[in-house]
mmCIF file of C-alpha atoms in Angstrom:
data_model
loop_
_atom_site.group_PDB
_atom_site.id
_atom_site.type_symbol
_atom_site.label_atom_id
_atom_site.label_comp_id
_atom_site.label_asym_id
_atom_site.label_seq_id
_atom_site.Cartn_x
_atom_site.Cartn_y
_atom_site.Cartn_z
ATOM 1 C CA UNK A 1 -20.097 7.111 27.111
ATOM 2 C CA UNK A 2 -16.932 8.112 28.913
ATOM 3 C CA UNK A 3 -14.478 10.016 26.723
ATOM 4 C CA UNK A 4 -10.788 9.377 27.222
ATOM 5 C CA UNK A 5 -8.301 12.038 26.198
ATOM 6 C CA UNK A 6 -4.854 10.650 25.558
ATOM 7 C CA UNK A 7 -1.653 12.593 24.922
ATOM 8 C CA UNK A 8 0.637 12.925 23.180
ATOM 9 C CA UNK A 9 -0.713 11.363 20.008
ATOM 10 C CA UNK A 10 2.751 10.694 18.579
ATOM 11 C CA UNK A 11 6.103 10.361 20.277
ATOM 12 C CA UNK A 12 9.476 9.660 18.701
ATOM 13 C CA UNK A 13 12.438 9.363 21.044
ATOM 14 C CA UNK A 14 15.966 8.036 21.181
ATOM 15 C CA UNK A 15 16.812 4.787 22.915
ATOM 16 C CA UNK A 16 17.551 5.378 26.603
ATOM 17 C CA UNK A 17 15.262 8.394 27.011
ATOM 18 C CA UNK A 18 12.327 8.520 29.415
ATOM 19 C CA UNK A 19 8.766 9.340 28.435
ATOM 20 C CA UNK A 20 5.306 9.792 29.918
ATOM 21 C CA UNK A 21 1.917 9.214 28.311
ATOM 22 C CA UNK A 22 -1.251 10.678 29.804
ATOM 23 C CA UNK A 23 -4.897 9.628 29.874
ATOM 24 C CA UNK A 24 -7.621 11.933 31.195
ATOM 25 C CA UNK A 25 -11.376 12.032 31.513
ATOM 26 C CA UNK A 26 -13.933 14.482 32.832
ATOM 27 C CA UNK A 27 -15.641 11.547 34.573
ATOM 28 C CA UNK A 28 -14.444 9.250 37.291
ATOM 29 C CA UNK A 29 -13.023 5.934 36.138
ATOM 30 C CA UNK A 30 -14.235 2.812 37.910
ATOM 31 C CA UNK A 31 -11.028 1.239 36.661
ATOM 32 C CA UNK A 32 -8.572 1.967 33.906
ATOM 33 C CA UNK A 33 -6.515 -0.289 31.722
ATOM 34 C CA UNK A 34 -3.428 0.260 29.613
ATOM 35 C CA UNK A 35 -2.845 -1.783 26.477
ATOM 36 C CA UNK A 36 -0.017 -2.042 23.987
ATOM 37 C CA UNK A 37 -0.622 -2.953 20.370
ATOM 38 C CA UNK A 38 1.995 -4.008 17.865
ATOM 39 C CA UNK A 39 1.439 -4.098 14.090
ATOM 40 C CA UNK A 40 -0.616 -7.081 12.986
ATOM 41 C CA UNK A 41 -1.760 -7.894 16.493
ATOM 42 C CA UNK A 42 -4.635 -7.044 18.781
ATOM 43 C CA UNK A 43 -4.069 -4.924 21.907
ATOM 44 C CA UNK A 44 -2.483 -6.729 24.844
ATOM 45 C CA UNK A 45 -3.251 -5.754 28.405
ATOM 46 C CA UNK A 46 -0.366 -4.207 30.352
ATOM 47 C CA UNK A 47 -2.068 -3.278 33.601
ATOM 48 C CA UNK A 48 -5.366 -2.507 35.322
ATOM 49 C CA UNK A 49 -5.538 0.226 37.957
ATOM 50 C CA UNK A 50 -8.492 0.441 40.274
ATOM 51 C CA UNK A 51 -7.685 2.441 43.409
ATOM 52 C CA UNK A 52 -7.130 6.212 43.421
ATOM 53 C CA UNK A 53 -3.432 6.992 43.920
ATOM 54 C CA UNK A 54 -2.406 3.504 42.916
ATOM 55 C CA UNK A 55 1.039 2.966 41.407
ATOM 56 C CA UNK A 56 1.967 -0.211 39.581
ATOM 57 C CA UNK A 57 5.295 -1.162 38.080
ATOM 58 C CA UNK A 58 5.982 -3.548 35.239
ATOM 59 C CA UNK A 59 9.745 -3.676 34.696
ATOM 60 C CA UNK A 60 10.604 -0.257 33.193
ATOM 61 C CA UNK A 61 6.952 0.806 32.990
ATOM 62 C CA UNK A 62 5.300 2.704 35.857
ATOM 63 C CA UNK A 63 1.552 3.267 35.874
ATOM 64 C CA UNK A 64 -0.155 5.821 38.109
ATOM 65 C CA UNK A 65 -3.836 6.339 38.805
ATOM 66 C CA UNK A 66 -4.846 9.802 39.934
ATOM 67 C CA UNK A 67 -6.213 10.304 43.419
ATOM 68 C CA UNK A 68 -9.563 11.388 41.990
ATOM 69 C CA UNK A 69 -9.561 8.499 39.495
ATOM 70 C CA UNK A 70 -9.969 10.868 36.563
ATOM 71 C CA UNK A 71 -6.483 10.559 35.127
ATOM 72 C CA UNK A 72 -3.683 8.095 34.666
ATOM 73 C CA UNK A 73 -0.141 8.104 33.350
ATOM 74 C CA UNK A 74 2.290 5.614 31.910
ATOM 75 C CA UNK A 75 5.984 6.351 32.391
ATOM 76 C CA UNK A 76 8.670 4.389 30.566
ATOM 77 C CA UNK A 77 12.233 4.576 31.834
ATOM 78 C CA UNK A 78 15.186 4.098 29.500
ATOM 79 C CA UNK A 79 13.044 3.309 26.475
ATOM 80 C CA UNK A 80 14.178 0.574 24.125
ATOM 81 C CA UNK A 81 13.303 -0.097 20.469
ATOM 82 C CA UNK A 82 11.188 -3.038 21.660
ATOM 83 C CA UNK A 83 8.886 -0.550 23.397
ATOM 84 C CA UNK A 84 7.771 0.769 20.008
ATOM 85 C CA UNK A 85 4.029 0.392 19.529
ATOM 86 C CA UNK A 86 0.622 1.924 20.051
ATOM 87 C CA UNK A 87 -0.230 2.524 23.711
ATOM 88 C CA UNK A 88 -3.920 2.716 24.527
ATOM 89 C CA UNK A 89 -5.766 3.580 27.690
ATOM 90 C CA UNK A 90 -9.237 2.122 28.078
ATOM 91 C CA UNK A 91 -12.026 2.029 30.582
ATOM 92 C CA UNK A 92 -15.457 0.608 31.148
ATOM 93 C CA UNK A 93 -18.149 0.926 33.797
ATOM 94 C CA UNK A 94 -20.109 -2.050 35.018
ATOM 95 C CA UNK A 95 -21.247 -4.090 32.043
ATOM 96 C CA UNK A 96 -20.537 -1.430 29.440
ATOM 97 C CA UNK A 97 -18.004 -2.337 26.742
ATOM 98 C CA UNK A 98 -14.424 -1.188 26.811
ATOM 99 C CA UNK A 99 -13.888 2.329 25.432
ATOM 100 C CA UNK A 100 -10.464 3.370 24.198
ATOM 101 C CA UNK A 101 -8.534 6.591 24.089
ATOM 102 C CA UNK A 102 -7.098 7.690 20.746
ATOM 103 C CA UNK A 103 -3.754 6.131 21.561
ATOM 104 C CA UNK A 104 -0.132 7.210 21.639
ATOM 105 C CA UNK A 105 2.048 5.938 18.843
ATOM 106 C CA UNK A 106 5.562 5.528 20.258
ATOM 107 C CA UNK A 107 8.656 5.086 18.162
ATOM 108 C CA UNK A 108 11.959 4.405 19.913
ATOM 109 C CA UNK A 109 14.954 4.898 17.680
ATOM 110 C CA UNK A 110 18.136 2.944 18.305
ATOM 111 C CA UNK B 1 -7.344 -15.488 30.036
ATOM 112 C CA UNK B 2 -9.259 -16.624 26.960
ATOM 113 C CA UNK B 3 -7.548 -17.370 23.658
ATOM 114 C CA UNK B 4 -9.223 -16.099 20.493
ATOM 115 C CA UNK B 5 -8.658 -17.391 17.005
ATOM 116 C CA UNK B 6 -9.689 -14.845 14.375
ATOM 117 C CA UNK B 7 -9.754 -15.358 10.644
ATOM 118 C CA UNK B 8 -9.023 -14.364 8.005
ATOM 119 C CA UNK B 9 -5.996 -12.387 9.104
ATOM 120 C CA UNK B 10 -6.211 -10.232 6.010
ATOM 121 C CA UNK B 11 -8.130 -9.956 2.778
ATOM 122 C CA UNK B 12 -8.371 -7.756 -0.280
ATOM 123 C CA UNK B 13 -11.928 -7.461 -1.543
ATOM 124 C CA UNK B 14 -13.737 -5.847 -4.435
ATOM 125 C CA UNK B 15 -16.155 -3.049 -3.683
ATOM 126 C CA UNK B 16 -19.763 -4.181 -3.492
ATOM 127 C CA UNK B 17 -18.893 -7.607 -2.104
ATOM 128 C CA UNK B 18 -19.167 -8.893 1.477
ATOM 129 C CA UNK B 19 -16.668 -10.471 3.832
ATOM 130 C CA UNK B 20 -17.414 -12.576 6.902
ATOM 131 C CA UNK B 21 -14.917 -12.567 9.748
ATOM 132 C CA UNK B 22 -14.927 -15.382 12.285
ATOM 133 C CA UNK B 23 -13.837 -15.500 15.908
ATOM 134 C CA UNK B 24 -13.514 -18.683 17.927
ATOM 135 C CA UNK B 25 -12.903 -18.528 21.668
ATOM 136 C CA UNK B 26 -11.407 -21.397 23.663
ATOM 137 C CA UNK B 27 -13.899 -20.953 26.500
ATOM 138 C CA UNK B 28 -17.535 -20.016 26.890
ATOM 139 C CA UNK B 29 -18.142 -16.289 27.192
ATOM 140 C CA UNK B 30 -21.351 -14.341 27.584
ATOM 141 C CA UNK B 31 -20.448 -11.267 25.582
ATOM 142 C CA UNK B 32 -18.223 -10.774 22.579
ATOM 143 C CA UNK B 33 -17.328 -7.395 21.157
ATOM 144 C CA UNK B 34 -16.460 -6.285 17.639
ATOM 145 C CA UNK B 35 -14.199 -3.289 17.076
ATOM 146 C CA UNK B 36 -12.997 -1.398 14.024
ATOM 147 C CA UNK B 37 -9.583 0.235 13.848
ATOM 148 C CA UNK B 38 -9.170 2.585 10.920
ATOM 149 C CA UNK B 39 -5.638 3.205 9.609
ATOM 150 C CA UNK B 40 -3.513 4.929 12.222
ATOM 151 C CA UNK B 41 -6.442 5.224 14.628
ATOM 152 C CA UNK B 42 -7.629 3.766 17.896
ATOM 153 C CA UNK B 43 -10.346 1.162 18.322
ATOM 154 C CA UNK B 44 -14.030 2.000 17.900
ATOM 155 C CA UNK B 45 -16.707 -0.366 19.144
ATOM 156 C CA UNK B 46 -19.057 -1.618 16.429
ATOM 157 C CA UNK B 47 -21.359 -3.849 18.456
ATOM 158 C CA UNK B 48 -21.772 -6.183 21.391
ATOM 159 C CA UNK B 49 -22.818 -9.744 20.564
ATOM 160 C CA UNK B 50 -24.732 -11.753 23.155
ATOM 161 C CA UNK B 51 -25.585 -15.368 22.604
ATOM 162 C CA UNK B 52 -29.284 -15.881 22.081
ATOM 163 C CA UNK B 53 -30.189 -12.286 21.351
ATOM 164 C CA UNK B 54 -29.629 -9.672 18.690
ATOM 165 C CA UNK B 55 -26.416 -7.723 18.759
ATOM 166 C CA UNK B 56 -26.390 -4.216 20.213
ATOM 167 C CA UNK B 57 -24.923 -1.691 17.784
ATOM 168 C CA UNK B 58 -23.148 1.535 18.623
ATOM 169 C CA UNK B 59 -24.079 4.855 17.093
ATOM 170 C CA UNK B 60 -23.022 5.006 13.473
ATOM 171 C CA UNK B 61 -23.136 1.254 12.902
ATOM 172 C CA UNK B 62 -26.189 -0.615 11.605
ATOM 173 C CA UNK B 63 -27.163 -4.244 11.329
ATOM 174 C CA UNK B 64 -27.682 -4.142 7.564
ATOM 175 C CA UNK B 65 -24.078 -3.087 7.051
ATOM 176 C CA UNK B 66 -22.488 -5.177 9.826
ATOM 177 C CA UNK B 67 -24.656 -8.229 10.523
ATOM 178 C CA UNK B 68 -23.410 -10.304 13.435
ATOM 179 C CA UNK B 69 -24.096 -13.894 14.358
ATOM 180 C CA UNK B 70 -23.578 -15.482 17.763
ATOM 181 C CA UNK B 71 -24.742 -19.086 17.448
ATOM 182 C CA UNK B 72 -23.121 -20.302 20.678
ATOM 183 C CA UNK B 73 -20.996 -19.168 23.605
ATOM 184 C CA UNK B 74 -17.655 -19.719 21.857
ATOM 185 C CA UNK B 75 -18.181 -18.344 18.362
ATOM 186 C CA UNK B 76 -19.210 -15.180 16.536
ATOM 187 C CA UNK B 77 -19.062 -13.760 13.049
ATOM 188 C CA UNK B 78 -19.094 -10.216 11.724
ATOM 189 C CA UNK B 79 -19.984 -9.568 8.090
ATOM 190 C CA UNK B 80 -18.965 -6.378 6.348
ATOM 191 C CA UNK B 81 -21.599 -5.978 3.639
ATOM 192 C CA UNK B 82 -21.604 -4.120 0.327
ATOM 193 C CA UNK B 83 -18.064 -2.959 0.947
ATOM 194 C CA UNK B 84 -16.583 0.337 -0.172
ATOM 195 C CA UNK B 85 -12.987 1.604 0.157
ATOM 196 C CA UNK B 86 -14.059 3.460 3.323
ATOM 197 C CA UNK B 87 -14.510 0.076 4.999
ATOM 198 C CA UNK B 88 -10.787 -0.611 4.710
ATOM 199 C CA UNK B 89 -9.787 -1.124 8.340
ATOM 200 C CA UNK B 90 -8.659 -3.654 10.868
ATOM 201 C CA UNK B 91 -11.560 -5.487 12.477
ATOM 202 C CA UNK B 92 -11.036 -7.078 15.887
ATOM 203 C CA UNK B 93 -13.129 -9.266 18.118
ATOM 204 C CA UNK B 94 -12.765 -9.238 21.863
ATOM 205 C CA UNK B 95 -14.026 -10.888 24.990
ATOM 206 C CA UNK B 96 -14.150 -9.274 28.385
ATOM 207 C CA UNK B 97 -12.547 -10.584 31.493
ATOM 208 C CA UNK B 98 -14.015 -10.530 34.915
ATOM 209 C CA UNK B 99 -14.578 -7.178 36.555
ATOM 210 C CA UNK B 100 -11.407 -5.092 36.482
ATOM 211 C CA UNK B 101 -9.572 -7.694 34.450
ATOM 212 C CA UNK B 102 -8.362 -7.102 30.945
ATOM 213 C CA UNK B 103 -10.053 -7.857 27.705
ATOM 214 C CA UNK B 104 -8.550 -10.330 25.261
ATOM 215 C CA UNK B 105 -8.429 -9.540 21.569
ATOM 216 C CA UNK B 106 -8.144 -11.542 18.426
ATOM 217 C CA UNK B 107 -5.181 -10.702 16.222
ATOM 218 C CA UNK B 108 -7.419 -8.774 13.861
ATOM 219 C CA UNK B 109 -8.518 -8.917 10.235
ATOM 220 C CA UNK B 110 -6.873 -6.381 7.964
ATOM 221 C CA UNK B 111 -9.410 -5.589 5.249
ATOM 222 C CA UNK B 112 -8.568 -3.672 2.101
ATOM 223 C CA UNK B 113 -11.382 -2.790 -0.277
ATOM 224 C CA UNK B 114 -10.399 -1.915 -3.828
#
């Protein structure tokens, strides 16, 4: 089973600041997904990255996939209180189930 | 993507009792997955439920404690048996998308065992 190391575990920042969350593995990802979970809800998919070196943007969120497909990052620009939540990276290979990192709990203070 | 209806959304149960959680999907899916999310933690896979065969359990989870039913391609249940306070968690069902597409999750069942 692929292990996903996610950092930082907790992050508390002021509104308007930038932040980066990291996801790493010792194995190569076939693909990697980022999810966001709010209290009382299940995780919701933000993005899937597949190709090494890939960069995807979703409004103020920028997702990068490492060239070697062993790491990924999520960068949020000018964070807002609505960005508060649990951010999870996850991966699976072939027909194996989705495996999650430990998550980064983000709190954006107004 | 699929839409999942999960219930109950929350429950408070006495230790030693059992609770059955239901998930209904709006389309036919081959595999459904059950996850546990302990307080403040990430998601841990309990088992994979295939229609027409026994569920496949992950290490640390056993059928006697977490029996699963999968009577058809749109429905599954997870039972948490003989509950103890350590079973207090959020339980989520999920279905997988096509290759490289995201998974869809139910909204979860918040279980508190007292």
